[in-house]
Amino acid sequence: MSADIGLIGLAVMGENLVLNFESHGYTVAVHNRTVSKIADFTKGRAHGKKIIGCDTIQELINNLKKPRRIMIMVRAGSPVDEFINHLAPLLEKGDIIIDGGNSHFPDSERRTKECEARGLLFVGAGVSGGEEGALNGPSIMPGGSDAAWQHIGKMFKDISAKVEDGSACCEWVGHGGAGHFVKMVHNGIEYGDMQMICEAYDLLRRFGGFNNEELAGIFDEWNKGDLDSYLIQITSEILRKKEPVGAGAVVPTAGTKTSEYVIDNILDAAQQKGTGKWTAQVALDLGIPVTLIGEAVFARCLSNLKELRGTASQLFPQTHSEQLTGDKRKNFVENVRKALYASKIISYTQGFHLMRVAAAEFKWQLKYGDIALMWRGGCIIRSKFLAKIKEAYDANPDLEILIFDKFFQKIIQDCEEGWRFIMAEAMKSGVPVPAMSCAVSYYDGLRRQTLPANLLQAQRDYFGAHQYERVDQGRGKYFHTNWTGHGGTTAAGQYGL
């Protein structure tokens, strides 16, 4: 029995992808560095299925049809390179190595070149959807060696999530690191979505005084409308979840204040794996203001300063927010919804703008409508909203900024009053809303014909002779003023952004 594809790395994502491939008619050869896991898997979840356990990499290779397709599902970084270096000498020209982990896109750029130099094909495939998605249909964002797509395209589309019309949430993204770049931006947007939902949750608790059951009901209602999404859905489920009783229950230590709801017993210190940070770093490198994702990353950093926040809360006590009642409470909920929706649009506007600039920088031919479709199902940020983004880019592939599309322009205008009201109330009461508030600032900055950067440029020219452009001259012409009368005419060269 020859296998259609091999997979190395039987952790949660790897195991579930194997079962997904097998359920779609493919025979899969599997290997894991800890060999005991191979037997555990083949005798357990994989028992009786078209799955071949291989104790060595050579055995895995021997069991594969040509061209061999081998998917690596291991931790990003040096482990991926180690497996590629182990595999490459054992493979033949035209064989394909697929990295399905969360690798940084420059690594996928490098690995594509290195593998192609050896006569091999490389694919860096972003896979999103977690354990459930891996098993039942993830969003897959492959890029790398273009020639590989004809050999893996059908397989990947078969196992990927499908939207209502049957379209697969998988398409070839582009050469080199394009696939992992798009996955990185997906994860950055995920950071922003999660932070904004947390801010909405905090606002509703603080001002509305809603309990967990009421909050879950609000998120349920939102999930029936424009905010219909996986993250809104699971938020309502999280808010309703109660601590288990009896066997398996968590026993609190003496003096610990507990609640019957799990959410109330979780420490407010958030972790991260780095993809949001990478998105913000690349945005800075390319000079694109992806401010909301950056704030979402910093919000996680601030949450981890738990002890410092404890001290600060004593030194600078906050004013208590007024508890709303009656119609004010109902109206507040609707305004929070508008603030969340408008901010979400800004976040995606920034993310797609970043991809557009990166495509020009790295010479990728990204198709933004296809990317929106890939994110429409299977992945963590899947939502009804993404169908509208696909429509916008299908109608105008050269759309420069998402909010220039008439649909999104109207939504922003309809939400603006409620959005500003919520931000004002939060600021007055000292409720932190870093993601939503920076979304407003970006929107206001983008629509301003003039910004105070003229003064900033004058300052730079004053202390460093960095020069400036003039309103009465064409772009790209630079001038210097001898501000003090003591300086000379020598000016610094132009560099950076």
CSV table of C-alpha atoms in Angstrom, one decimal, residues 50-218:
chain,number,residue,atom,x,y,z
A,50,LYS,CA,-5.4,3.8,5.6
A,51,ILE,CA,-2.6,5.2,7.8
A,52,ILE,CA,1.0,3.7,7.7
A,53,GLY,CA,3.2,4.1,10.8
A,54,CYS,CA,6.8,4.6,9.9
A,55,ASP,CA,9.5,4.3,12.6
A,56,THR,CA,12.1,6.1,10.5
A,57,ILE,CA,12.2,8.9,7.9
A,58,GLN,CA,13.6,6.5,5.3
A,59,GLU,CA,10.7,4.1,5.9
A,60,LEU,CA,8.3,7.1,5.4
A,61,ILE,CA,10.0,8.0,2.1
A,62,ASN,CA,9.9,4.4,0.9
A,63,ASN,CA,6.1,4.3,1.4
A,64,LEU,CA,5.4,7.4,-0.7
A,65,LYS,CA,4.2,7.7,-4.3
A,66,LYS,CA,6.2,9.9,-6.5
A,67,PRO,CA,6.6,12.8,-6.6
A,68,ARG,CA,6.8,12.4,-2.8
A,69,ARG,CA,4.8,14.8,-0.7
A,70,ILE,CA,5.9,15.2,2.9
A,71,MET,CA,4.2,17.6,5.3
A,72,ILE,CA,6.1,18.7,8.4
A,73,MET,CA,4.0,19.7,11.4
A,74,VAL,CA,6.6,20.7,14.0
A,75,ARG,CA,7.5,23.8,16.0
A,76,ALA,CA,8.5,26.7,13.9
A,77,GLY,CA,12.2,27.7,13.7
A,78,SER,CA,15.2,25.4,13.8
A,79,PRO,CA,13.2,22.1,14.1
A,80,VAL,CA,11.8,22.7,10.6
A,81,ASP,CA,15.3,23.3,9.2
A,82,GLU,CA,16.5,20.1,10.9
A,83,PHE,CA,13.9,18.0,9.3
A,84,ILE,CA,14.4,19.6,5.9
A,85,ASN,CA,18.2,18.9,6.2
A,86,HIS,CA,17.4,15.3,7.2
A,87,LEU,CA,14.9,14.8,4.4
A,88,ALA,CA,16.7,16.5,1.5
A,89,PRO,CA,19.5,14.0,0.9
A,90,LEU,CA,17.0,11.2,0.8
A,91,LEU,CA,14.6,12.7,-1.7
A,92,GLU,CA,14.7,12.9,-5.5
A,93,LYS,CA,14.3,15.8,-7.9
A,94,GLY,CA,10.7,17.1,-7.9
A,95,ASP,CA,9.8,15.8,-4.5
A,96,ILE,CA,7.8,18.2,-2.3
A,97,ILE,CA,8.4,19.3,1.3
A,98,ILE,CA,5.5,21.1,3.0
A,99,ASP,CA,5.9,23.1,6.2
A,100,GLY,CA,2.4,23.4,7.7
A,101,GLY,CA,3.5,25.1,10.9
A,102,ASN,CA,3.4,28.8,11.9
A,103,SER,CA,6.8,29.7,10.4
A,104,HIS,CA,7.9,33.3,9.8
A,105,PHE,CA,7.6,34.2,6.2
A,106,PRO,CA,11.3,35.1,5.6
A,107,ASP,CA,12.2,31.6,6.7
A,108,SER,CA,9.8,30.2,4.0
A,109,GLU,CA,11.3,32.6,1.4
A,110,ARG,CA,14.8,31.2,2.3
A,111,ARG,CA,13.6,27.5,2.4
A,112,THR,CA,12.0,27.9,-1.0
A,113,LYS,CA,15.3,29.0,-2.5
A,114,GLU,CA,17.3,26.4,-0.7
A,115,CYS,CA,15.0,23.5,-1.7
A,116,GLU,CA,14.8,24.6,-5.3
A,117,ALA,CA,18.6,24.8,-5.4
A,118,ARG,CA,18.6,21.1,-4.4
A,119,GLY,CA,16.0,20.3,-7.1
A,120,LEU,CA,13.2,19.9,-4.6
A,121,LEU,CA,10.0,21.9,-4.3
A,122,PHE,CA,9.0,23.7,-1.1
A,123,VAL,CA,5.6,24.8,0.2
A,124,GLY,CA,5.0,27.0,3.2
A,125,ALA,CA,1.4,26.4,4.1
A,126,GLY,CA,-0.4,28.5,6.7
A,127,VAL,CA,-3.0,26.3,8.4
A,128,SER,CA,-5.7,27.8,10.5
A,129,GLY,CA,-8.6,26.4,12.5
A,130,GLY,CA,-7.1,24.8,15.5
A,131,GLU,CA,-7.8,21.1,16.4
A,132,GLU,CA,-11.4,21.2,15.1
A,133,GLY,CA,-10.4,22.8,11.8
A,134,ALA,CA,-7.5,20.4,11.2
A,135,LEU,CA,-9.9,17.5,11.6
A,136,ASN,CA,-13.0,18.8,9.8
A,137,GLY,CA,-11.7,21.3,7.4
A,138,PRO,CA,-9.1,24.1,8.0
A,139,SER,CA,-8.3,27.3,6.1
A,140,ILE,CA,-5.1,26.6,4.2
A,141,MET,CA,-2.9,29.3,2.7
A,142,PRO,CA,-0.1,27.7,0.7
A,143,GLY,CA,2.8,29.4,-1.0
A,144,GLY,CA,6.3,28.5,-2.1
A,145,SER,CA,7.5,26.7,-5.3
A,146,ASP,CA,4.8,27.4,-7.8
A,147,ALA,CA,5.3,24.0,-9.5
A,148,ALA,CA,4.2,22.2,-6.4
A,149,TRP,CA,0.6,23.4,-6.6
A,150,GLN,CA,-0.4,20.9,-9.4
A,151,HIS,CA,0.7,18.0,-7.2
A,152,ILE,CA,-0.9,19.2,-3.9
A,153,GLY,CA,-3.8,21.5,-5.0
A,154,LYS,CA,-6.6,18.9,-5.2
A,155,MET,CA,-5.5,17.2,-1.9
A,156,PHE,CA,-5.4,20.5,0.0
A,157,LYS,CA,-8.7,21.7,-1.4
A,158,ASP,CA,-10.4,18.4,-0.6
A,159,ILE,CA,-9.4,18.6,3.1
A,160,SER,CA,-10.0,22.3,3.5
A,161,ALA,CA,-13.2,24.0,4.8
A,162,LYS,CA,-16.0,24.8,2.4
A,163,VAL,CA,-18.2,27.9,2.3
A,164,GLU,CA,-21.9,27.8,1.4
A,165,ASP,CA,-21.5,27.5,-2.3
A,166,GLY,CA,-19.0,24.7,-1.9
A,167,SER,CA,-15.9,26.8,-2.6
A,168,ALA,CA,-12.8,25.6,-0.8
A,169,CYS,CA,-11.0,27.8,1.7
A,170,CYS,CA,-7.7,27.1,0.1
A,171,GLU,CA,-6.0,28.6,-3.0
A,172,TRP,CA,-2.4,29.1,-4.1
A,173,VAL,CA,-1.2,32.4,-2.5
A,174,GLY,CA,2.1,33.0,-4.3
A,175,HIS,CA,5.8,32.3,-4.5
A,176,GLY,CA,8.3,32.0,-1.6
A,177,GLY,CA,6.9,33.2,1.7
A,178,ALA,CA,3.6,34.5,0.4
A,179,GLY,CA,1.5,31.7,2.1
A,180,HIS,CA,3.1,32.2,5.5
A,181,PHE,CA,2.9,36.0,5.1
A,182,VAL,CA,-0.9,35.8,4.6
A,183,LYS,CA,-1.2,33.4,7.6
A,184,MET,CA,0.8,35.8,9.7
A,185,VAL,CA,-1.5,38.7,8.8
A,186,HIS,CA,-4.5,36.4,9.5
A,187,ASN,CA,-3.1,35.8,13.0
A,188,GLY,CA,-2.4,39.5,13.5
A,189,ILE,CA,-6.0,40.3,12.6
A,190,GLU,CA,-7.0,37.5,15.0
A,191,TYR,CA,-5.1,39.3,17.8
A,192,GLY,CA,-7.1,42.5,17.0
A,193,ASP,CA,-10.5,40.7,16.8
A,194,MET,CA,-9.9,39.1,20.2
A,195,GLN,CA,-8.8,42.3,21.9
A,196,MET,CA,-11.8,44.2,20.6
A,197,ILE,CA,-14.2,41.6,21.8
A,198,CYS,CA,-12.5,41.7,25.2
A,199,GLU,CA,-12.9,45.5,25.2
A,200,ALA,CA,-16.6,45.1,24.3
A,201,TYR,CA,-17.0,42.6,27.1
A,202,ASP,CA,-15.3,44.9,29.6
A,203,LEU,CA,-17.5,47.9,28.6
A,204,LEU,CA,-20.7,46.0,28.9
A,205,ARG,CA,-19.7,44.7,32.4
A,206,ARG,CA,-18.5,48.0,33.6
A,207,PHE,CA,-21.2,50.3,32.3
A,208,GLY,CA,-24.1,48.0,31.9
A,209,GLY,CA,-23.6,45.8,34.9
A,210,PHE,CA,-24.4,42.7,32.8
A,211,ASN,CA,-23.8,39.3,34.4
A,212,ASN,CA,-22.3,36.4,32.5
A,213,GLU,CA,-25.6,35.0,31.4
A,214,GLU,CA,-26.8,38.3,30.1
A,215,LEU,CA,-23.5,38.9,28.3
A,216,ALA,CA,-23.7,35.5,26.7
A,217,GLY,CA,-27.1,36.5,25.4
A,218,ILE,CA,-25.8,39.7,24.0
